């Protein structure tokens, strides 16, 4: 994980103790502004982006990447896992699985067994794949519509 | 205001920010939880949690403890399911709320910024901004609603597919959606 620049962490049971596993990362408060983020090389968000729109979260992550700031977003919102390249899933205090985001999300049975859900487009694509209507995961609704109803 | 809104529907959803008032420095056993052992069991917590301090609990445990403090209220006001609970626990809580409403005549007000937690649960949604009800509806596919709140992905997808002509039925259940897509394309 050390080489990864943008990471999402989800957990079956979020607890602030998880922050102790990433001591090099500065914990960002709820009322942060973008300029303050530039003070740090490594930042971590603890479940405080969930009420923002996806567009706003993307803006924040783009800003961080453009300023070469490594970040971890710890969240309960599975849709936000698609906004980073690397995903770590904790079951209680142990890492269950980690890796490139889409590769991790393909482990649907494992993820659902521990009580998590999948991002909608991933779930939809994998279910349609089971019905032999798709051959891969589509994250874009326009593209998926074009494939199903050409 | 919310207490008046809930009377007609039993369970309502309010799209707004929820602030928990649980004392973070208290031991669970010292919180005002009536019939504490029974209450903890109902919210799916082990009795051993009584000796823990609230701030040391997981987010999910804190939610459940807070709910336990409210089980004896006639109207239960609770929020932040999407921020504190994983999917499986959200579904458990929704079933619990329905049971509390149908079997014990409780009124339930669920407050959350993510209306997806209201699926298969609430009879009416209210959007509150600056303490004012700015919109209300019982229809999850009400387009006016999404001027105020984040549109759930499943609804966004179905609305998009149906842009020029109705291809898919309106549903909030992904399994029903899959069946509908299958029927439509084969």
XYZ file of N, CA, C and O in Angstrom, chain A residues 11-17 46-47 49-54 76-77 79-80 92 112-117 120-121 123-124 127-128 131 133 141-145 148-149, chain B residues 17 56-61 82-89 113-114 116 150 153-154 156-157 160-165 167-168 174-175 177-179 181-182 184-186:
328
model
N -14.781 -0.510 5.982
C -14.694 -1.472 7.071
C -16.086 -1.935 7.460
O -17.058 -1.188 7.316
N -16.162 -3.146 7.959
C -17.458 -3.635 8.431
C -17.844 -2.936 9.725
O -19.010 -2.854 10.061
N -16.852 -2.410 10.439
C -17.122 -1.814 11.749
C -16.155 -0.669 12.003
O -15.126 -0.844 12.623
N -16.524 0.517 11.514
C -15.606 1.643 11.597
C -15.370 2.104 13.026
O -16.314 2.296 13.801
N -14.108 2.320 13.342
C -13.720 2.780 14.679
C -12.476 3.641 14.489
O -11.640 3.334 13.646
N -12.363 4.700 15.293
C -11.230 5.615 15.110
C -9.867 4.948 15.344
O -8.844 5.506 14.954
N -9.862 3.783 15.954
C -8.590 3.069 16.157
C -7.894 2.767 14.841
O -6.676 2.596 14.797
N -11.514 10.724 7.736
C -12.208 9.672 8.480
C -13.706 9.914 8.394
O -14.293 10.668 9.167
N -14.335 9.286 7.405
C -15.798 9.275 7.278
C -16.412 10.671 7.279
O -17.536 10.857 7.741
N -16.451 12.787 4.421
C -16.774 13.277 3.080
C -18.129 12.759 2.603
O -18.602 13.131 1.534
N -18.760 11.907 3.398
C -19.958 11.204 2.933
C -21.124 12.118 2.586
O -21.951 11.769 1.746
N -21.215 13.264 3.238
C -22.338 14.154 2.965
C -22.083 15.081 1.778
O -22.951 15.859 1.410
N -20.898 14.990 1.215
C -20.599 15.821 0.052
C -21.086 15.126 -1.214
O -21.235 13.902 -1.249
N -21.307 15.926 -2.254
C -21.688 15.320 -3.533
C -20.489 14.589 -4.119
O -19.332 14.899 -3.782
N -20.767 13.660 -5.011
C -19.683 12.916 -5.656
C -18.787 13.880 -6.431
O -17.560 13.729 -6.455
N -17.905 4.923 4.719
C -18.955 3.906 4.700
C -19.667 3.879 3.368
O -20.509 3.032 3.124
N -19.357 4.845 2.509
C -20.067 4.986 1.237
C -19.342 4.211 0.153
O -18.292 4.627 -0.343
N -19.990 3.796 -2.891
C -19.891 4.473 -4.199
C -18.564 5.223 -4.305
O -17.987 5.327 -5.382
N -18.066 5.719 -3.184
C -16.832 6.501 -3.213
C -15.592 5.626 -3.421
O -14.514 6.137 -3.691
N -13.674 -5.847 10.708
C -13.273 -5.450 12.068
C -11.877 -4.836 11.990
O -11.669 -3.892 11.269
N -20.179 -9.248 0.144
C -21.574 -9.284 0.637
C -21.668 -10.144 1.902
O -22.463 -9.854 2.797
N -20.837 -11.162 1.991
C -20.886 -12.037 3.178
C -20.523 -11.287 4.449
O -21.068 -11.542 5.522
N -19.622 -10.317 4.338
C -19.237 -9.572 5.545
C -20.148 -8.372 5.804
O -19.913 -7.592 6.721
N -21.180 -8.223 4.972
C -22.195 -7.211 5.285
C -22.078 -5.910 4.510
O -22.822 -4.964 4.772
N -21.136 -5.863 3.556
C -21.014 -4.660 2.743
C -21.807 -4.833 1.452
O -22.149 -5.956 1.078
N -22.068 -3.723 0.779
C -22.691 -3.816 -0.540
C -21.677 -3.377 -1.586
O -20.536 -3.037 -1.253
N -23.255 0.644 -7.099
C -24.402 0.218 -7.913
C -23.979 -0.296 -9.292
O -24.402 -1.380 -9.712
N -23.169 0.463 -10.034
C -22.837 0.062 -11.404
C -22.021 -1.234 -11.423
O -22.138 -2.037 -12.349
N -22.260 -3.645 -9.107
C -23.230 -4.690 -8.750
C -24.099 -5.029 -9.952
O -24.280 -6.215 -10.305
N -24.600 -3.997 -10.626
C -25.461 -4.186 -11.789
C -24.716 -4.939 -12.893
O -25.224 -5.906 -13.470
N -24.096 -8.620 -11.966
C -25.335 -9.405 -12.026
C -25.738 -9.657 -13.470
O -26.176 -10.757 -13.835
N -25.585 -8.635 -14.326
C -25.928 -8.808 -15.745
C -24.947 -9.762 -16.428
O -25.307 -10.483 -17.365
N -26.066 -13.168 -16.099
C -27.122 -13.485 -17.054
C -26.608 -13.503 -18.493
O -27.387 -13.568 -19.436
N -25.462 -11.148 -20.189
C -25.837 -9.964 -20.962
C -24.667 -8.989 -21.098
O -24.710 -8.078 -21.920
N -23.113 4.942 -17.178
C -24.481 4.530 -17.517
C -24.762 4.709 -19.010
O -25.510 3.912 -19.600
N -24.159 5.702 -19.638
C -24.379 5.927 -21.070
C -23.818 4.758 -21.873
O -24.454 4.257 -22.792
N -22.614 4.363 -21.487
C -21.965 3.257 -22.185
C -22.779 1.972 -21.990
O -22.997 1.213 -22.948
N -23.252 1.762 -20.764
C -24.017 0.543 -20.480
C -25.324 0.528 -21.250
O -25.721 -0.487 -21.823
N -25.991 1.661 -21.310
C -27.233 1.759 -22.072
C -26.993 1.417 -23.539
O -27.763 0.706 -24.168
N -26.597 -2.409 -23.905
C -27.814 -3.213 -23.697
C -28.893 -2.913 -24.732
O -29.611 -3.817 -25.175
N -29.037 -1.655 -25.100
C -30.061 -1.252 -26.070
C -29.397 -0.465 -27.197
O -29.493 0.774 -27.250
N -29.219 16.839 7.948
C -28.076 16.394 8.751
C -28.557 16.050 10.154
O -29.391 16.751 10.715
N -15.212 4.861 22.775
C -14.385 3.719 22.381
C -15.155 2.704 21.523
O -14.591 1.705 21.076
N -16.436 2.955 21.327
C -17.240 2.044 20.513
C -17.030 2.325 19.029
O -16.632 3.433 18.654
N -17.339 1.355 18.196
C -17.347 1.604 16.751
C -18.543 2.502 16.427
O -19.461 2.659 17.250
N -18.551 3.070 15.227
C -19.667 3.936 14.824
C -20.983 3.162 14.868
O -22.020 3.673 15.302
N -20.913 1.928 14.416
C -22.108 1.081 14.388
C -22.621 0.826 15.803
O -23.824 0.910 16.074
N -21.724 0.540 16.713
C -22.118 0.286 18.114
C -22.714 1.550 18.733
O -23.682 1.492 19.491
N -26.598 5.943 7.136
C -25.684 5.746 6.012
C -24.237 6.023 6.413
O -23.310 5.482 5.820
N -24.054 6.862 7.424
C -22.702 7.245 7.846
C -22.099 6.294 8.870
O -20.889 6.290 9.088
N -22.938 5.531 9.550
C -22.436 4.739 10.677
C -22.579 3.234 10.502
O -21.859 2.477 11.153
N -23.491 2.799 9.639
C -23.775 1.378 9.534
C -23.386 0.817 8.175
O -23.557 1.476 7.157
N -22.896 -0.442 8.178
C -22.695 -1.092 6.889
C -24.054 -1.530 6.345
O -25.075 -1.459 7.034
N -24.050 -2.000 5.117
C -25.298 -2.283 4.408
C -26.155 -3.301 5.153
O -27.351 -3.126 5.339
N -25.511 -4.373 5.608
C -26.259 -5.459 6.260
C -26.928 -4.950 7.550
O -28.088 -5.270 7.832
N -26.210 -4.123 8.300
C -26.770 -3.602 9.546
C -27.877 -2.590 9.254
O -28.861 -2.507 9.983
N -28.882 12.022 5.115
C -28.649 12.773 3.884
C -28.728 11.874 2.655
O -28.769 12.365 1.536
N -28.710 10.579 2.860
C -28.743 9.627 1.753
C -30.123 8.969 1.734
O -30.420 8.139 2.602
N -31.287 6.741 0.066
C -31.306 5.300 -0.203
C -31.658 4.512 1.064
O -32.212 3.420 0.980
N -29.288 14.221 -3.138
C -28.473 13.404 -4.044
C -29.319 12.263 -4.597
O -29.979 11.564 -3.844
N -28.168 6.019 -7.214
C -27.656 5.548 -8.503
C -28.691 4.732 -9.280
O -28.784 4.837 -10.500
N -29.466 3.915 -8.572
C -30.422 3.054 -9.277
C -31.509 3.898 -9.949
O -31.920 3.625 -11.073
N -31.179 7.082 -10.809
C -30.501 7.845 -11.860
C -30.382 6.995 -13.125
O -30.637 7.474 -14.240
N -30.033 5.723 -12.943
C -29.861 4.828 -14.093
C -31.198 4.601 -14.800
O -31.287 4.712 -16.026
N -32.343 7.631 -16.624
C -31.538 7.865 -17.827
C -31.968 6.940 -18.958
O -32.150 7.376 -20.097
N -32.126 5.666 -18.648
C -32.525 4.703 -19.678
C -33.883 5.076 -20.257
O -34.145 4.910 -21.446
N -34.759 5.590 -19.411
C -36.125 5.929 -19.835
C -36.249 7.333 -20.419
O -37.365 7.804 -20.626
N -35.125 7.972 -20.692
C -35.159 9.378 -21.146
C -36.084 9.594 -22.330
O -36.913 10.492 -22.335
N -35.916 8.788 -23.381
C -36.717 9.019 -24.591
C -37.974 8.170 -24.639
O -38.966 8.567 -25.245
N -37.895 6.999 -24.048
C -39.092 6.157 -23.991
C -39.007 5.243 -22.767
O -37.911 4.872 -22.360
N -38.530 2.268 -20.929
C -38.033 0.915 -21.194
C -38.102 0.085 -19.920
O -38.448 -1.089 -19.937
N -37.745 0.735 -18.799
C -37.658 0.021 -17.530
C -38.743 0.487 -16.557
O -39.122 1.662 -16.550
N -32.585 -3.747 -6.914
C -31.690 -4.097 -8.019
C -32.040 -5.446 -8.634
O -31.864 -5.656 -9.843
N -32.563 -6.368 -7.854
C -32.916 -7.686 -8.401
C -34.113 -7.592 -9.340
O -34.156 -8.267 -10.376
N -34.765 -4.903 -11.006
C -34.212 -4.193 -12.162
C -33.527 -5.168 -13.122
O -33.692 -5.088 -14.341
N -32.759 -6.097 -12.586
C -32.069 -7.084 -13.414
C -33.077 -7.891 -14.231
O -32.913 -8.087 -15.440
N -34.138 -8.330 -13.567
C -35.169 -9.120 -14.270
C -35.796 -8.282 -15.387
O -36.055 -8.773 -16.490
N -34.448 -5.709 -16.994
C -33.479 -5.533 -18.083
C -33.439 -6.794 -18.939
O -33.438 -6.734 -20.173
N -33.418 -7.924 -18.294
C -33.367 -9.212 -19.016
C -34.568 -9.362 -19.937
O -34.444 -9.722 -21.105
N -36.326 -7.032 -21.149
C -36.310 -5.983 -22.159
C -35.350 -6.283 -23.316
O -35.624 -5.946 -24.464
N -34.217 -6.923 -22.993
C -33.197 -7.099 -24.044
C -33.253 -8.470 -24.722
O -32.591 -8.673 -25.733
N -34.008 -9.414 -24.133
C -34.022 -10.753 -24.757
C -35.335 -11.007 -25.497
O -36.270 -10.253 -25.395
